PDB file of C-alpha atoms in Angstrom:
ATOM      1  CA  MET A   1      90.017 -33.472  -0.119  1.00 43.00           C
ATOM      2  CA  THR A   2      89.773 -36.948   1.366  1.00 43.00           C
ATOM      3  CA  THR A   3      88.624 -40.141  -0.265  1.00 42.00           C
ATOM      4  CA  PRO A   4      86.952 -43.110   1.479  1.00 46.00           C
ATOM      5  CA  ILE A   5      90.381 -44.717   1.700  1.00 49.00           C
ATOM      6  CA  ASP A   6      91.875 -41.594   3.314  1.00 53.00           C
ATOM      7  CA  LYS A   7      89.536 -41.179   6.277  1.00 56.00           C
ATOM      8  CA  PRO A   8      90.122 -37.946   8.200  1.00 59.00           C
ATOM      9  CA  ALA A   9      92.168 -38.509  11.308  1.00 85.00           C
ATOM     10  CA  LYS A  10      90.564 -37.999  14.689  1.00 87.00           C
ATOM     11  CA  PRO A  11      92.102 -35.315  16.849  1.00 90.00           C
ATOM     12  CA  LEU A  12      94.432 -36.665  19.517  1.00 90.00           C
ATOM     13  CA  PRO A  13      94.429 -35.458  23.121  1.00 91.00           C
ATOM     14  CA  GLN A  14      96.902 -32.709  23.903  1.00 89.00           C
ATOM     15  CA  VAL A  15      98.767 -34.255  26.817  1.00 90.00           C
ATOM     16  CA  GLY A  16      99.900 -31.655  29.320  1.00 92.00           C
ATOM     17  CA  PRO A  17     102.084 -32.260  32.369  1.00 93.00           C
ATOM     18  CA  ASP A  18      99.125 -32.770  34.736  1.00 93.00           C
ATOM     19  CA  MET A  19      97.698 -35.678  32.708  1.00 95.00           C
ATOM     20  CA  ALA A  20     100.962 -37.162  31.377  1.00 96.00           C
ATOM     21  CA  PRO A  21     101.053 -39.912  34.059  1.00 97.00           C
ATOM     22  CA  PHE A  22      97.486 -40.927  33.116  1.00 97.00           C
ATOM     23  CA  PHE A  23      98.353 -41.319  29.433  1.00 97.00           C
ATOM     24  CA  ALA A  24     101.650 -43.091  30.232  1.00 97.00           C
ATOM     25  CA  ALA A  25      99.695 -45.619  32.325  1.00 98.00           C
ATOM     26  CA  ALA A  26      97.118 -46.061  29.547  1.00 98.00           C
ATOM     27  CA  ARG A  27      99.944 -46.980  27.145  1.00 97.00           C
ATOM     28  CA  ARG A  28     100.756 -49.779  29.632  1.00 97.00           C
ATOM     29  CA  HIS A  29      97.036 -50.735  29.653  1.00 98.00           C
ATOM     30  CA  GLU A  30      96.619 -49.545  33.217  1.00 98.00           C
ATOM     31  CA  LEU A  31      93.887 -47.176  34.438  1.00 98.00           C
ATOM     32  CA  VAL A  32      95.039 -44.689  37.089  1.00 98.00           C
ATOM     33  CA  VAL A  33      93.529 -41.772  39.021  1.00 98.00           C
ATOM     34  CA  GLN A  34      94.969 -39.328  41.520  1.00 98.00           C
ATOM     35  CA  ARG A  35      94.834 -39.982  45.273  1.00 98.00           C
ATOM     36  CA  CYS A  36      95.111 -36.957  47.547  1.00 98.00           C
ATOM     37  CA  ALA A  37      98.039 -37.291  49.943  1.00 97.00           C
ATOM     38  CA  GLY A  38      96.166 -35.246  52.538  1.00 96.00           C
ATOM     39  CA  CYS A  39      92.801 -37.003  52.805  1.00 97.00           C
ATOM     40  CA  GLY A  40      93.031 -40.011  50.487  1.00 97.00           C
ATOM     41  CA  THR A  41      90.243 -38.865  48.162  1.00 97.00           C
ATOM     42  CA  LEU A  42      90.455 -40.325  44.661  1.00 97.00           C
ATOM     43  CA  ARG A  43      89.969 -37.801  41.862  1.00 96.00           C
ATOM     44  CA  PHE A  44      89.861 -37.513  38.112  1.00 96.00           C
ATOM     45  CA  PRO A  45      90.823 -35.645  35.999  1.00 95.00           C
ATOM     46  CA  ALA A  46      94.100 -34.502  37.487  1.00 94.00           C
ATOM     47  CA  ARG A  47      94.157 -31.207  39.317  1.00 93.00           C
ATOM     48  CA  SER A  48      96.707 -29.411  41.404  1.00 93.00           C
ATOM     49  CA  ILE A  49      94.579 -29.062  44.533  1.00 95.00           C
ATOM     50  CA  CYS A  50      92.170 -31.362  46.354  1.00 96.00           C
ATOM     51  CA  SER A  51      88.629 -30.013  46.353  1.00 93.00           C
ATOM     52  CA  ARG A  52      87.933 -31.796  49.648  1.00 95.00           C
ATOM     53  CA  CYS A  53      90.878 -30.777  51.878  1.00 97.00           C
ATOM     54  CA  LEU A  54      92.824 -28.303  49.683  1.00 96.00           C
ATOM     55  CA  ALA A  55      96.030 -30.354  49.890  1.00 97.00           C
ATOM     56  CA  ARG A  56      98.398 -29.950  46.962  1.00 96.00           C
ATOM     57  CA  ASP A  57     100.170 -33.331  47.021  1.00 96.00           C
ATOM     58  CA  ALA A  58      98.764 -36.344  45.175  1.00 97.00           C
ATOM     59  CA  ALA A  59      99.941 -39.649  43.754  1.00 97.00           C
ATOM     60  CA  TRP A  60      98.690 -41.662  40.808  1.00 98.00           C
ATOM     61  CA  VAL A  61      97.211 -45.028  41.808  1.00 98.00           C
ATOM     62  CA  ALA A  62      95.856 -47.931  39.791  1.00 98.00           C
ATOM     63  CA  VAL A  63      92.132 -48.663  39.886  1.00 98.00           C
ATOM     64  CA  SER A  64      90.222 -51.776  38.857  1.00 98.00           C
ATOM     65  CA  GLY A  65      88.852 -50.404  35.586  1.00 98.00           C
ATOM     66  CA  ARG A  66      85.354 -51.576  36.503  1.00 98.00           C
ATOM     67  CA  GLY A  67      82.355 -49.379  37.076  1.00 98.00           C
ATOM     68  CA  THR A  68      78.887 -48.492  35.827  1.00 98.00           C
ATOM     69  CA  VAL A  69      77.406 -46.081  33.320  1.00 98.00           C
ATOM     70  CA  PHE A  70      76.518 -42.974  35.340  1.00 98.00           C
ATOM     71  CA  SER A  71      75.285 -40.923  32.369  1.00 98.00           C
ATOM     72  CA  PHE A  72      75.472 -40.982  28.588  1.00 98.00           C
ATOM     73  CA  ALA A  73      74.676 -39.060  25.438  1.00 96.00           C
ATOM     74  CA  VAL A  74      74.317 -40.378  21.916  1.00 96.00           C
ATOM     75  CA  MET A  75      76.097 -38.195  19.398  1.00 94.00           C
ATOM     76  CA  HIS A  76      74.187 -38.014  16.106  1.00 95.00           C
ATOM     77  CA  GLN A  77      76.282 -35.254  14.601  1.00 93.00           C
ATOM     78  CA  ALA A  78      80.014 -35.348  13.933  1.00 89.00           C
ATOM     79  CA  ASN A  79      81.663 -32.196  15.241  1.00 87.00           C
ATOM     80  CA  HIS A  80      84.908 -33.267  13.562  1.00 90.00           C
ATOM     81  CA  PRO A  81      85.232 -35.097  10.215  1.00 91.00           C
ATOM     82  CA  GLY A  82      87.227 -37.882  11.906  1.00 90.00           C
ATOM     83  CA  PHE A  83      84.105 -39.015  13.779  1.00 89.00           C
ATOM     84  CA  ALA A  84      81.669 -38.929  10.836  1.00 91.00           C
ATOM     85  CA  ALA A  85      81.941 -42.634   9.997  1.00 90.00           C
ATOM     86  CA  GLU A  86      81.100 -43.610  13.586  1.00 89.00           C
ATOM     87  CA  THR A  87      77.950 -41.565  14.136  1.00 93.00           C
ATOM     88  CA  PRO A  88      75.819 -42.218  15.985  1.00 95.00           C
ATOM     89  CA  TYR A  89      78.071 -43.145  18.908  1.00 93.00           C
ATOM     90  CA  ALA A  90      77.834 -42.939  22.684  1.00 94.00           C
ATOM     91  CA  VAL A  91      79.780 -40.688  25.017  1.00 95.00           C
ATOM     92  CA  VAL A  92      79.557 -42.005  28.562  1.00 98.00           C
ATOM     93  CA  VAL A  93      80.356 -40.931  32.076  1.00 98.00           C
ATOM     94  CA  ILE A  94      81.586 -43.993  33.943  1.00 98.00           C
ATOM     95  CA  GLU A  95      81.481 -44.077  37.715  1.00 98.00           C
ATOM     96  CA  LEU A  96      84.400 -46.292  38.655  1.00 98.00           C
ATOM     97  CA  ASP A  97      83.899 -48.816  41.464  1.00 98.00           C
ATOM     98  CA  GLU A  98      86.404 -46.757  43.451  1.00 98.00           C
ATOM     99  CA  GLY A  99      84.315 -43.575  43.078  1.00 97.00           C
ATOM    100  CA  PRO A 100      85.811 -41.189  40.498  1.00 97.00           C
ATOM    101  CA  ARG A 101      83.947 -40.529  37.256  1.00 98.00           C
ATOM    102  CA  VAL A 102      85.597 -40.773  33.846  1.00 97.00           C
ATOM    103  CA  LEU A 103      84.337 -39.395  30.526  1.00 97.00           C
ATOM    104  CA  SER A 104      84.904 -41.907  27.732  1.00 97.00           C
ATOM    105  CA  ASN A 105      83.297 -43.962  24.978  1.00 96.00           C
ATOM    106  CA  LEU A 106      81.367 -47.205  25.170  1.00 95.00           C
ATOM    107  CA  VAL A 107      82.404 -49.927  22.708  1.00 95.00           C
ATOM    108  CA  ASP A 108      81.049 -53.377  21.851  1.00 96.00           C
ATOM    109  CA  CYS A 109      77.541 -52.300  22.857  1.00 96.00           C
ATOM    110  CA  ALA A 110      74.521 -51.476  20.725  1.00 96.00           C
ATOM    111  CA  LEU A 111      73.161 -48.001  21.411  1.00 97.00           C
ATOM    112  CA  ALA A 112      69.785 -49.492  22.349  1.00 97.00           C
ATOM    113  CA  ASP A 113      71.462 -51.557  25.094  1.00 97.00           C
ATOM    114  CA  ILE A 114      73.044 -48.615  26.922  1.00 98.00           C
ATOM    115  CA  ARG A 115      71.428 -47.811  30.258  1.00 98.00           C
ATOM    116  CA  ILE A 116      72.272 -46.031  33.473  1.00 98.00           C
ATOM    117  CA  GLY A 117      73.824 -48.567  35.850  1.00 98.00           C
ATOM    118  CA  LEU A 118      75.176 -50.832  33.073  1.00 98.00           C
ATOM    119  CA  PRO A 119      78.262 -52.641  34.461  1.00 98.00           C
ATOM    120  CA  VAL A 120      81.371 -51.919  32.386  1.00 98.00           C
ATOM    121  CA  GLU A 121      85.083 -52.636  32.272  1.00 98.00           C
ATOM    122  CA  VAL A 122      87.970 -50.755  30.728  1.00 98.00           C
ATOM    123  CA  VAL A 123      89.563 -51.667  27.409  1.00 98.00           C
ATOM    124  CA  PHE A 124      92.422 -49.819  25.789  1.00 98.00           C
ATOM    125  CA  ASP A 125      92.364 -48.414  22.253  1.00 95.00           C
ATOM    126  CA  GLU A 126      95.817 -47.771  20.800  1.00 94.00           C
ATOM    127  CA  VAL A 127      94.819 -44.888  18.526  1.00 91.00           C
ATOM    128  CA  ALA A 128      98.379 -43.795  17.715  1.00 89.00           C
ATOM    129  CA  PRO A 129     101.854 -44.995  18.684  1.00 87.00           C
ATOM    130  CA  GLU A 130     102.028 -42.340  21.411  1.00 87.00           C
ATOM    131  CA  VAL A 131      98.355 -42.328  22.516  1.00 93.00           C
ATOM    132  CA  THR A 132      96.265 -45.107  24.039  1.00 96.00           C
ATOM    133  CA  LEU A 133      92.752 -44.234  25.161  1.00 96.00           C
ATOM    134  CA  PRO A 134      90.809 -46.022  27.888  1.00 98.00           C
ATOM    135  CA  LYS A 135      87.331 -46.919  26.673  1.00 98.00           C
ATOM    136  CA  PHE A 136      84.688 -49.110  28.267  1.00 98.00           C
ATOM    137  CA  ARG A 137      82.633 -52.148  27.260  1.00 98.00           C
ATOM    138  CA  PRO A 138      79.797 -53.976  29.006  1.00 98.00           C
ATOM    139  CA  HIS A 139      80.947 -56.357  31.701  1.00 94.00           C
ATOM    140  CA  VAL A 140      78.869 -59.461  32.335  1.00 79.00           C
TER     141      VAL A 140
END
């Protein structure tokens, strides 16, 4: 049983080999996506084959970390005890200026102020020594 002092821990991402470069870059406070070596298409999350040209080679490249809210949902129910203290909170799909879309959280923004098209920028949340998560905040 937990007490208010012993808040339940949030689950951490299980970092597999495909996404390891993404999480390594996040620890350096850098946002990266894959670029197809065949056609140059930027993509996220990582995958082994390009959905545009079917090429298998890709490289990780840095992006600006700026974009806009493409879609969002406000979570009113905690599906894990580690999130209970933060409900309600927003889960957002950010369309990066470079094109790819990233699922994340919006911070430093009242729920009533979230809107489609809201300009945002990346911030990095060091949730554990081995895991840093990119999140987004409004950009003015």
